[in-house]
Amino acid sequence: MQAMTRPFHVRIEDLKLRDREPRNDVPPVAALTDGGKAFFLETFGCQMNDHDSEKVAGLLLSRGYQQVETPEAASLILYNTCSIREKAAQKVFSRLGEYREKQSAGKVIGVLGCVAQQEGEEIFRRAPWVNLVCGSASYRKLPEMLGQLEAGNQRVTGLDTDTDETFETEVTRRDNPWRAYLTIIEGCDKACSYCVVPFTRGPERSRASDSILREVRQLAELGYSEVQLLGQTVNSYADPTPRRMRFSELLLAVADVQGIRRVRFTTSHPSDFRPDIVEAIERQPKICDHVHLPVQSGSTRVLRAMQRTYSREEYLEKIALIRAANRPIAITTDVIVGFPGETEAEFEETLSLLDEVQYDSLFSFKYSPRPNTPSLSMNDSISEEEKSRRLAVLQDRQRGIQSAKNARLVGNRFEVLVSGKSRRDCQWSGYTTSHRMVNFASQGRELLGTYVQVRITGVTPNSLAGEHVT
Ligand code: SAM
Ligand code: SF4
């Protein structure tokens, strides 16, 4: 859960669309007209959702709202949702239950994101106190929708996914003062049989390269030194301008922007991962030495059932490409256990893949059947208990790999972008270019946002410990 806090005062009148005729037939939603100008935005889910929330917040701030820390202080409560796994979607309805009484206090309640797209108007039936349901492909129309609420509409929806527009805003409210996220491709054209994203985020749309580079230059001028390019399949980027910049060329062009010191990108799809990306990393040290390359399963039969478009062997060829680079590149992944029909032997193939690849870190999930997806018609016969067992075995195996890998880093020096300060004296934290978290000691005073050299003195499976060296 994440609450954002920066007040910004502008008149509510600015929210109204110039060409909109006021409606007299329905009483207006009280909160947005009786001087209410404050929004509370809560975000669940992935980095894309976090960044969408930053853009939604920027849009609202530029149009006259102030952002507040509690739903109580807000006239507009927005909930940016995730539906990637069942538990995430369930959380939305229980949270909406908590908001029920708030609407009776005259507040306007909106559901954004993947659950909004997936459940659509069903949300109004299950939670009639909700006023706005808007999927991510319709965020560009948010100001218009807010205008409709002001004009008296009690129920407003934005559920189109049939769009070639990307969600760009003039103002983005960014939560991290050093690392800026930038969506370069929205939606997804892959069709993994377990995944809701193609349904909730719509088809793939790439943002124009000149617009991306313009924003990166602005970010650098504002003092951001690290940018992370985002997309569900970020490396499927297809520049819609006549320039037709390849993804690897875009990485190099972003790194060339004066003031930018680190360029990250996530998530890469193995099928679109080609040698030119590794060549770009080799050529330009500002492109971080980290690739997140979700495998999902180590079994070719399961990968086929998942419609992942590559075999175990083809995936391992991509890994070999990365491992052959002239500087070490960290590799992380996502794995799903308990996909319908996954046998014990197939699960063991995933374990052997972990041994073979030696990932630096992984995210692991129990398979969760999702609405509209092809795998919903497959028999989800593996019990919850067995899925949990496989998850625990997998995580245990990976913990061992990470402990051994991290232990070999003791004595090494890394550059760390300092992003955290502990309450304990002289203790700081930050990330290496390979996205390893480092906690370290330093007598330095103003380290936040700076790049420092740290020598590693100790490790855990998930982080490194060290001391500042000059
Ligand atoms: N686009 C990315 C890719 O292709 O790998 C990942 C998108 S998804 C937001 C993040 C991860 O959630 C996936 O890599 C997958 O491991 C997991 N995931 C997606 N759908 C799932 C499901 N139905 N059950 C369990 N895990 C799921
Ligand atoms: Fe979902 Fe597959 Fe697209 Fe990733 S590539 S978002 S897992 S459909």
Coordinates of C-alpha atoms and ligand atoms in Angstrom, one line a residue:
M1 CA 0.0 0.0 0.0
Q2 CA 1.2 3.4 -0.8
A3 CA -0.1 6.8 0.1
M4 CA 1.3 9.9 -1.5
T5 CA 1.5 13.2 0.1
R6 CA 2.3 16.5 -1.6
P7 CA -0.2 19.3 -1.3
F8 CA -0.7 21.5 -4.3
H9 CA -3.5 24.1 -4.4
V10 CA -5.3 25.0 -7.6
R11 CA -8.9 26.0 -8.2
I12 CA -11.5 23.3 -8.8
E13 CA -12.9 25.3 -11.7
D14 CA -9.8 24.4 -13.6
L15 CA -11.0 20.8 -13.6
K16 CA -14.0 21.7 -15.7
L17 CA -13.8 21.1 -19.4
R18 CA -14.3 24.3 -21.4
D19 CA -16.6 22.7 -23.9
R20 CA -18.8 20.9 -21.5
E21 CA -22.4 21.9 -21.0
P22 CA -23.6 21.7 -17.3
R23 CA -26.3 19.2 -16.7
N24 CA -29.3 20.1 -14.5
D25 CA -31.2 16.9 -14.3
V26 CA -29.1 15.0 -11.7
P27 CA -27.9 16.5 -8.5
P28 CA -24.1 17.0 -8.6
V29 CA -21.8 14.7 -6.5
A30 CA -21.5 17.0 -3.5
A31 CA -17.8 16.5 -2.8
L32 CA -16.5 17.7 -6.1
T33 CA -18.5 20.8 -6.3
D34 CA -18.9 22.0 -2.7
G35 CA -15.3 23.1 -2.4
G36 CA -13.9 19.6 -2.2
K37 CA -10.6 19.5 -4.0
A38 CA -8.5 16.9 -2.4
F39 CA -7.7 13.3 -3.5
F40 CA -6.4 10.3 -1.8
L41 CA -4.8 7.7 -4.1
E42 CA -3.9 4.2 -3.1
T43 CA -1.9 1.9 -5.4
F44 CA -1.7 -1.9 -5.5
G45 CA 0.4 -4.0 -7.9
C46 CA 3.3 -3.7 -10.1
Q47 CA 5.7 -0.8 -11.1
M48 CA 3.5 0.0 -14.1
N49 CA 0.7 0.6 -11.7
D50 CA 2.9 2.7 -9.4
H51 CA 3.9 4.8 -12.4
D52 CA 0.3 5.1 -13.7
S53 CA -0.6 6.5 -10.2
E54 CA 2.2 9.0 -10.5
K55 CA 0.8 10.2 -13.8
V56 CA -2.8 10.2 -12.5
A57 CA -1.6 12.2 -9.5
G58 CA 0.2 14.7 -11.8
L59 CA -2.9 15.1 -13.9
L60 CA -5.1 15.8 -10.9
L61 CA -2.5 18.2 -9.3
S62 CA -2.2 20.2 -12.5
R63 CA -6.0 20.5 -12.6
G64 CA -6.5 21.9 -9.2
Y65 CA -6.6 19.1 -6.7
Q66 CA -4.3 18.7 -3.7
Q67 CA -3.1 15.3 -2.6
V68 CA -3.8 14.2 0.9
E69 CA -2.6 11.3 3.1
T70 CA -5.8 9.8 4.3
P71 CA -9.2 9.0 2.8
E72 CA -10.8 11.0 5.6
A73 CA -9.2 14.2 4.3
A74 CA -10.2 13.6 0.7
S75 CA -13.2 14.4 -1.4
L76 CA -12.0 12.0 -4.1
I77 CA -10.8 8.6 -3.2
L78 CA -9.0 6.7 -6.0
Y79 CA -8.0 3.1 -5.8
N80 CA -5.5 1.9 -8.5
T81 CA -5.9 -1.9 -8.6
C82 CA -4.1 -5.0 -9.6
S83 CA -5.8 -8.3 -10.8
I84 CA -2.8 -10.3 -11.8
R85 CA -3.6 -12.9 -9.2
E86 CA -6.9 -13.8 -7.5
K87 CA -5.8 -12.5 -4.1
A88 CA -5.0 -9.1 -5.5
A89 CA -8.5 -8.8 -7.0
Q90 CA -10.2 -9.9 -3.7
K91 CA -8.4 -7.2 -1.8
V92 CA -10.1 -4.6 -4.0
F93 CA -13.6 -5.6 -3.0
S94 CA -12.7 -5.8 0.7
R95 CA -11.1 -2.4 0.5
L96 CA -14.2 -1.0 -1.3
G97 CA -16.3 -2.3 1.6
E98 CA -14.2 -0.1 3.9
Y99 CA -14.9 2.9 1.6
R100 CA -18.7 2.4 1.7
E101 CA -19.4 4.6 4.6
K102 CA -17.0 7.3 3.1
Q103 CA -19.2 7.6 0.1
S104 CA -22.2 8.2 2.3
A105 CA -20.2 11.1 3.7
G106 CA -20.3 12.6 0.3
K107 CA -17.0 11.5 -1.0
V108 CA -16.5 10.4 -4.6
I109 CA -15.0 6.9 -5.0
G110 CA -13.2 5.7 -8.1
V111 CA -11.7 2.4 -9.0
L112 CA -8.8 2.5 -11.6
G113 CA -6.5 -0.1 -13.1
C114 CA -6.8 -3.8 -13.9
V115 CA -9.7 -4.7 -11.6
A116 CA -11.7 -1.8 -13.0
Q117 CA -11.0 -3.1 -16.6
Q118 CA -11.7 -6.7 -15.7
E119 CA -14.8 -6.3 -13.6
G120 CA -16.2 -3.2 -15.4
E121 CA -19.8 -2.2 -14.5
E122 CA -20.0 -5.3 -12.3
I123 CA -18.2 -3.1 -9.7
F124 CA -21.3 -0.9 -9.5
R125 CA -23.4 -3.9 -8.8
R126 CA -21.2 -5.3 -6.1
A127 CA -20.2 -1.9 -4.7
P128 CA -23.0 0.6 -5.6
W129 CA -21.3 3.4 -3.7
V130 CA -18.5 3.5 -6.4
N131 CA -18.8 6.5 -8.8
L132 CA -16.0 5.9 -11.3
V133 CA -14.6 2.8 -12.9
C134 CA -11.7 3.4 -15.3
G135 CA -9.2 1.0 -16.8
S136 CA -5.7 2.1 -17.6
A137 CA -6.2 2.4 -21.4
S138 CA -8.8 5.2 -20.7
Y139 CA -6.7 7.3 -18.3
R140 CA -6.3 10.0 -20.9
K141 CA -10.0 10.6 -20.5
L142 CA -9.9 11.0 -16.7
P143 CA -10.2 14.8 -16.7
E144 CA -13.3 14.5 -18.9
M145 CA -14.7 11.8 -16.6
L146 CA -14.1 13.9 -13.5
G147 CA -15.9 16.7 -15.4
Q148 CA -18.9 14.4 -15.8
L149 CA -18.9 13.6 -12.1
E150 CA -18.9 17.3 -11.3
A151 CA -21.8 17.8 -13.7
G152 CA -23.9 15.4 -11.7
N153 CA -23.3 11.9 -13.2
Q154 CA -23.2 9.4 -10.4
R155 CA -21.6 6.7 -12.4
V156 CA -18.9 7.2 -15.0
T157 CA -17.0 4.5 -16.8
G158 CA -13.9 4.4 -19.0
L159 CA -13.4 0.9 -20.2
D160 CA -12.2 1.0 -23.8
T161 CA -9.1 -1.0 -24.6
D162 CA -9.5 -0.3 -28.3
T163 CA -7.0 2.5 -28.4
D164 CA -3.8 3.3 -30.0
E165 CA -3.1 6.1 -27.5
T166 CA -0.5 5.9 -24.7
F167 CA -1.0 7.6 -21.4
E168 CA 1.2 10.7 -21.5
T169 CA 0.8 13.6 -19.2
E170 CA 2.3 17.0 -19.1
V171 CA 2.9 16.7 -15.3
T172 CA 3.9 13.5 -13.6
R173 CA 4.0 13.5 -9.8
R174 CA 7.1 11.3 -9.1
D175 CA 7.5 9.5 -5.8
N176 CA 11.2 8.7 -6.0
P177 CA 13.4 11.8 -6.2
W178 CA 16.3 10.0 -7.9
R179 CA 14.9 7.3 -10.1
A180 CA 12.2 8.2 -12.6
Y181 CA 10.0 5.6 -14.2
L182 CA 8.9 6.1 -17.8
T183 CA 6.5 3.8 -19.6
I184 CA 7.6 3.4 -23.2
I185 CA 5.2 0.6 -24.2
E186 CA 1.7 0.0 -22.9
G187 CA -0.5 -3.1 -23.1
C188 CA 0.7 -6.5 -24.4
D189 CA 0.3 -8.5 -27.6
K190 CA 1.6 -11.7 -26.2
A191 CA -1.1 -14.2 -25.2
C192 CA 0.3 -16.2 -22.2
S193 CA -2.5 -18.5 -21.3
Y194 CA -2.6 -17.6 -17.6
C195 CA -2.4 -13.8 -17.9
V196 CA -5.0 -11.1 -17.6
V197 CA -2.8 -8.3 -18.8
P198 CA -3.8 -8.4 -22.5
F199 CA -7.4 -8.1 -21.3
T200 CA -6.9 -5.4 -18.7
R201 CA -4.3 -3.3 -20.4
G202 CA -5.2 -3.8 -24.0
P203 CA -3.1 -4.2 -27.1
E204 CA 0.6 -3.1 -27.3
R205 CA 1.1 0.6 -27.9
S206 CA 4.6 2.1 -28.1
R207 CA 5.4 5.7 -27.3
A208 CA 7.1 7.9 -29.9
S209 CA 10.9 7.9 -29.4
D210 CA 11.2 11.7 -29.7
S211 CA 8.6 12.1 -26.9
I212 CA 10.5 9.6 -24.7
L213 CA 13.8 11.4 -25.2
R214 CA 12.2 14.8 -24.6
E215 CA 10.9 13.6 -21.3
V216 CA 14.3 12.1 -20.4
R217 CA 16.0 15.4 -21.0
Q218 CA 13.4 17.2 -18.8
L219 CA 14.0 14.6 -16.1
A220 CA 17.7 15.1 -16.3
E221 CA 17.2 18.8 -16.0
L222 CA 15.1 18.2 -12.9
G223 CA 18.0 16.3 -11.3
Y224 CA 17.0 12.7 -11.9
S225 CA 20.1 10.7 -12.7
E226 CA 18.5 7.2 -13.1
V227 CA 15.6 6.4 -15.4
Q228 CA 13.8 3.1 -15.7
L229 CA 12.0 2.3 -18.9
L230 CA 8.9 0.3 -18.3
G231 CA 6.7 -2.0 -20.3
Q232 CA 5.0 -5.4 -19.8
T233 CA 7.3 -6.5 -22.6
V234 CA 9.6 -3.5 -22.7
N235 CA 11.9 -5.0 -25.3
S236 CA 9.1 -5.4 -27.8
Y237 CA 9.2 -1.7 -28.2
A238 CA 8.3 -0.6 -31.8
D239 CA 8.9 3.1 -32.4
P240 CA 5.8 4.5 -34.2
T241 CA 7.7 7.4 -35.7
P242 CA 9.5 7.4 -39.1
R243 CA 12.8 7.1 -37.1
R244 CA 11.9 3.5 -36.3
M245 CA 14.3 3.4 -33.4
R246 CA 15.1 -0.1 -32.2
F247 CA 14.8 -0.8 -28.4
S248 CA 18.6 -1.1 -28.1
E249 CA 19.1 2.2 -30.0
L250 CA 16.6 3.8 -27.6
L251 CA 18.6 2.5 -24.6
L252 CA 21.7 4.1 -26.0
A253 CA 20.0 7.4 -26.9
V254 CA 18.6 7.6 -23.3
A255 CA 22.0 6.9 -21.9
D256 CA 23.5 9.7 -24.0
V257 CA 21.2 12.4 -22.4
Q258 CA 23.4 14.7 -20.4
G259 CA 22.9 14.1 -16.6
I260 CA 21.7 10.6 -17.0
R261 CA 23.9 8.1 -15.2
R262 CA 21.9 4.9 -15.0
V263 CA 19.4 3.4 -17.4
R264 CA 17.3 0.4 -16.4
F265 CA 14.5 -1.4 -18.2
T266 CA 11.9 -4.0 -17.3
T267 CA 10.3 -6.4 -18.1
S268 CA 12.0 -8.1 -21.0
H269 CA 10.3 -11.0 -22.9
P270 CA 12.7 -13.8 -23.8
S271 CA 11.3 -14.1 -27.4
D272 CA 12.1 -10.5 -28.2
F273 CA 15.5 -10.5 -26.4
R274 CA 18.1 -10.2 -29.1
P275 CA 21.9 -9.8 -29.2
D276 CA 21.8 -6.0 -29.9
I277 CA 20.5 -5.5 -26.3
V278 CA 23.5 -7.2 -24.8
E279 CA 25.7 -5.3 -27.3
A280 CA 24.2 -2.0 -26.1
I281 CA 24.9 -2.9 -22.4
E282 CA 28.5 -3.9 -23.3
R283 CA 29.0 -0.7 -25.2
Q284 CA 27.5 1.8 -22.7
P285 CA 28.3 1.4 -19.0
K286 CA 25.4 3.7 -18.1
I287 CA 23.0 0.9 -19.2
C288 CA 22.7 -1.1 -16.0
D289 CA 24.1 -4.6 -15.8
H290 CA 20.8 -6.2 -15.0
V291 CA 18.2 -8.1 -17.1
H292 CA 14.9 -9.3 -15.7
L293 CA 14.0 -12.1 -18.0
P294 CA 10.9 -14.1 -16.7
V295 CA 11.1 -17.8 -17.6
Q296 CA 7.8 -18.9 -15.8
S297 CA 8.8 -22.7 -16.0
G298 CA 11.8 -24.9 -16.8
S299 CA 9.7 -27.4 -18.7
T300 CA 9.1 -27.0 -22.4
R301 CA 5.8 -28.8 -22.2
V302 CA 4.5 -26.4 -19.5
L303 CA 5.9 -23.4 -21.4
R304 CA 3.9 -24.6 -24.5
A305 CA 0.8 -24.9 -22.3
M306 CA 1.5 -21.4 -21.0
Q307 CA 1.8 -20.2 -24.6
R308 CA 5.2 -18.6 -23.8
T309 CA 6.5 -18.8 -27.4
Y310 CA 9.9 -20.3 -26.4
S311 CA 11.3 -23.7 -25.2
R312 CA 13.6 -24.3 -22.3
E313 CA 16.5 -24.6 -24.8
E314 CA 15.6 -21.4 -26.5
Y315 CA 15.4 -19.6 -23.2
L316 CA 18.8 -21.0 -22.2
E317 CA 20.3 -19.6 -25.5
K318 CA 19.2 -16.1 -24.4
I319 CA 20.9 -16.7 -21.0
A320 CA 24.1 -17.8 -22.8
L321 CA 24.0 -14.6 -24.8
I322 CA 23.8 -12.5 -21.6
R323 CA 26.5 -14.6 -19.8
A324 CA 28.9 -14.2 -22.8
A325 CA 28.9 -10.4 -22.4
N326 CA 32.2 -8.7 -21.7
R327 CA 31.0 -7.5 -18.3
P328 CA 28.9 -9.5 -15.8
I329 CA 25.2 -8.9 -16.1
A330 CA 22.8 -9.9 -13.2
I331 CA 19.8 -12.0 -14.3
T332 CA 16.5 -12.2 -12.4
T333 CA 13.3 -13.9 -13.3
D334 CA 9.6 -14.8 -12.5
V335 CA 8.4 -18.3 -12.0
I336 CA 4.9 -19.8 -11.7
V337 CA 4.5 -23.1 -9.8
G338 CA 1.5 -25.4 -10.0
F339 CA 0.3 -24.5 -13.5
P340 CA -2.5 -26.8 -14.6
G341 CA -1.1 -30.3 -15.2
E342 CA 2.5 -29.5 -14.0
T343 CA 3.9 -32.9 -12.9
E344 CA 6.4 -33.4 -10.2
A345 CA 9.0 -34.1 -12.9
E346 CA 8.2 -30.9 -14.7
F347 CA 8.5 -29.0 -11.5
E348 CA 11.9 -30.6 -11.0
E349 CA 12.8 -29.2 -14.5
T350 CA 12.2 -25.7 -13.1
L351 CA 14.5 -26.5 -10.1
S352 CA 17.2 -27.8 -12.5
L353 CA 16.8 -24.6 -14.5
L354 CA 17.5 -22.5 -11.4
D355 CA 20.6 -24.6 -10.8
E356 CA 21.7 -24.1 -14.4
V357 CA 21.1 -20.3 -14.7
Q358 CA 22.1 -19.3 -11.2
Y359 CA 19.7 -16.3 -11.0
D360 CA 20.6 -13.4 -8.8
S361 CA 17.0 -13.2 -7.6
L362 CA 13.6 -14.3 -8.5
F363 CA 9.9 -13.6 -7.9
S364 CA 7.8 -16.8 -7.5
F365 CA 4.1 -17.3 -7.6
K366 CA 1.5 -20.0 -7.2
Y367 CA -0.6 -20.4 -10.3
S368 CA -3.9 -18.5 -9.9
P369 CA -6.7 -19.0 -12.4
R370 CA -7.8 -15.7 -13.9
P371 CA -11.0 -14.6 -15.7
N372 CA -11.0 -14.6 -19.5
T373 CA -7.7 -16.4 -19.8
P374 CA -7.3 -19.6 -21.9
S375 CA -5.9 -21.5 -18.9
L376 CA -9.2 -21.1 -17.1
S377 CA -10.5 -24.0 -19.1
M378 CA -7.6 -26.2 -18.0
N379 CA -8.2 -28.4 -15.0
D380 CA -6.5 -26.5 -12.0
S381 CA -6.0 -29.9 -10.4
I382 CA -3.0 -29.2 -8.2
S383 CA -4.1 -28.5 -4.7
E384 CA -3.3 -25.3 -2.9
E385 CA -1.3 -27.3 -0.4
E386 CA 0.8 -28.8 -3.2
K387 CA 1.3 -25.4 -4.9
S388 CA 2.5 -24.0 -1.5
R389 CA 4.9 -27.0 -1.1
R390 CA 6.4 -26.4 -4.6
L391 CA 6.7 -22.7 -3.9
A392 CA 8.5 -23.3 -0.6
V393 CA 10.9 -25.9 -2.3
L394 CA 11.6 -23.4 -5.1
Q395 CA 12.3 -20.5 -2.8
D396 CA 14.5 -22.6 -0.6
R397 CA 16.5 -23.7 -3.7
Q398 CA 16.9 -20.1 -4.8
R399 CA 17.9 -18.9 -1.3
G400 CA 20.8 -21.4 -1.4
I401 CA 21.9 -20.1 -4.8
Q402 CA 21.7 -16.5 -3.8
S403 CA 23.6 -17.1 -0.5
A404 CA 26.4 -18.8 -2.4
K405 CA 26.5 -16.1 -5.1
N406 CA 26.4 -13.2 -2.7
A407 CA 29.1 -14.8 -0.5
R408 CA 31.5 -14.5 -3.5
L409 CA 30.9 -10.7 -3.6
V410 CA 32.5 -10.1 -0.2
G411 CA 35.5 -7.8 -0.7
N412 CA 34.2 -6.4 -4.0
R413 CA 33.5 -2.7 -4.5
F414 CA 30.3 -1.4 -6.0
E415 CA 28.9 2.0 -6.9
V416 CA 25.7 2.6 -4.9
L417 CA 23.0 5.2 -5.6
V418 CA 22.1 6.1 -2.0
S419 CA 18.3 6.1 -1.6
G420 CA 17.7 5.3 2.1
K421 CA 18.9 6.4 5.5
S422 CA 18.4 4.2 8.5
R423 CA 17.3 5.6 11.8
R424 CA 20.4 4.1 13.2
D425 CA 23.3 6.5 13.1
C426 CA 25.6 6.3 10.0
Q427 CA 23.6 3.6 8.3
W428 CA 22.5 4.0 4.7
S429 CA 21.1 1.9 1.9
G430 CA 21.0 2.0 -1.9
Y431 CA 21.3 -0.1 -5.1
T432 CA 24.2 -1.2 -7.2
T433 CA 23.8 -1.0 -11.0
S434 CA 23.0 -4.7 -11.0
H435 CA 20.1 -3.9 -8.6
R436 CA 21.5 -5.5 -5.5
M437 CA 20.4 -3.8 -2.3
V438 CA 23.3 -2.7 -0.1
N439 CA 23.2 -1.5 3.5
F440 CA 26.3 0.3 4.5
A441 CA 28.0 2.4 7.1
S442 CA 29.3 5.8 6.5
Q443 CA 30.2 8.9 8.4
G444 CA 29.0 11.0 5.4
R445 CA 26.2 13.5 6.1
E446 CA 24.3 14.3 2.9
L447 CA 24.5 11.1 1.0
L448 CA 20.9 10.7 -0.2
G449 CA 20.8 10.9 -4.0
T450 CA 24.5 10.6 -4.4
Y451 CA 26.7 7.9 -5.8
V452 CA 29.2 6.3 -3.5
Q453 CA 31.7 3.5 -3.5
V454 CA 30.9 0.7 -1.1
R455 CA 33.1 -2.3 -0.2
I456 CA 31.1 -5.4 0.7
T457 CA 31.8 -6.9 4.1
G458 CA 28.9 -9.3 4.6
V459 CA 25.9 -10.8 2.9
T460 CA 22.4 -12.2 3.4
P461 CA 20.5 -14.1 0.6
N462 CA 18.7 -10.9 -0.3
S463 CA 21.1 -8.0 0.4
L464 CA 24.7 -7.0 0.9
A465 CA 26.3 -5.2 3.7
G466 CA 29.3 -2.9 3.4
E467 CA 31.3 0.2 4.2
H468 CA 31.7 3.4 2.4
V469 CA 35.1 3.8 0.8
T470 CA 36.5 6.9 -0.8
Ligands
SAM1 N1 5.0 -9.1 -18.7 C1 5.8 -9.8 -17.8 C2 6.3 -11.1 -18.5 O1 6.0 -11.5 -19.6 O2 6.9 -11.9 -17.8 C3 5.2 -10.0 -16.5 C4 3.9 -9.5 -16.2 S1 3.1 -10.0 -14.7 C5 2.6 -8.4 -14.1 C6 4.3 -10.4 -13.5 C7 4.3 -11.9 -13.2 O3 3.1 -12.3 -12.6 C8 4.5 -12.8 -14.4 O4 5.8 -12.9 -14.9 C9 4.0 -14.1 -13.8 O5 5.1 -14.8 -13.2 C10 3.0 -13.7 -12.7 N2 1.7 -14.1 -13.1 C11 0.9 -13.5 -14.1 N3 -0.3 -14.1 -14.2 C12 -0.3 -15.1 -13.2 C13 -1.3 -16.0 -12.7 N4 -2.4 -16.2 -13.3 N5 -1.0 -16.8 -11.7 C14 0.2 -16.7 -11.0 N6 1.2 -15.8 -11.4 C15 0.9 -15.0 -12.5
SF4_2 FE1 1.1 -11.3 -19.4 FE2 2.6 -12.8 -21.1 FE3 2.0 -10.3 -21.7 FE4 3.7 -10.8 -19.7 S1 4.0 -11.3 -21.9 S2 2.1 -9.3 -19.7 S3 2.9 -12.6 -18.8 S4 0.6 -11.9 -21.5

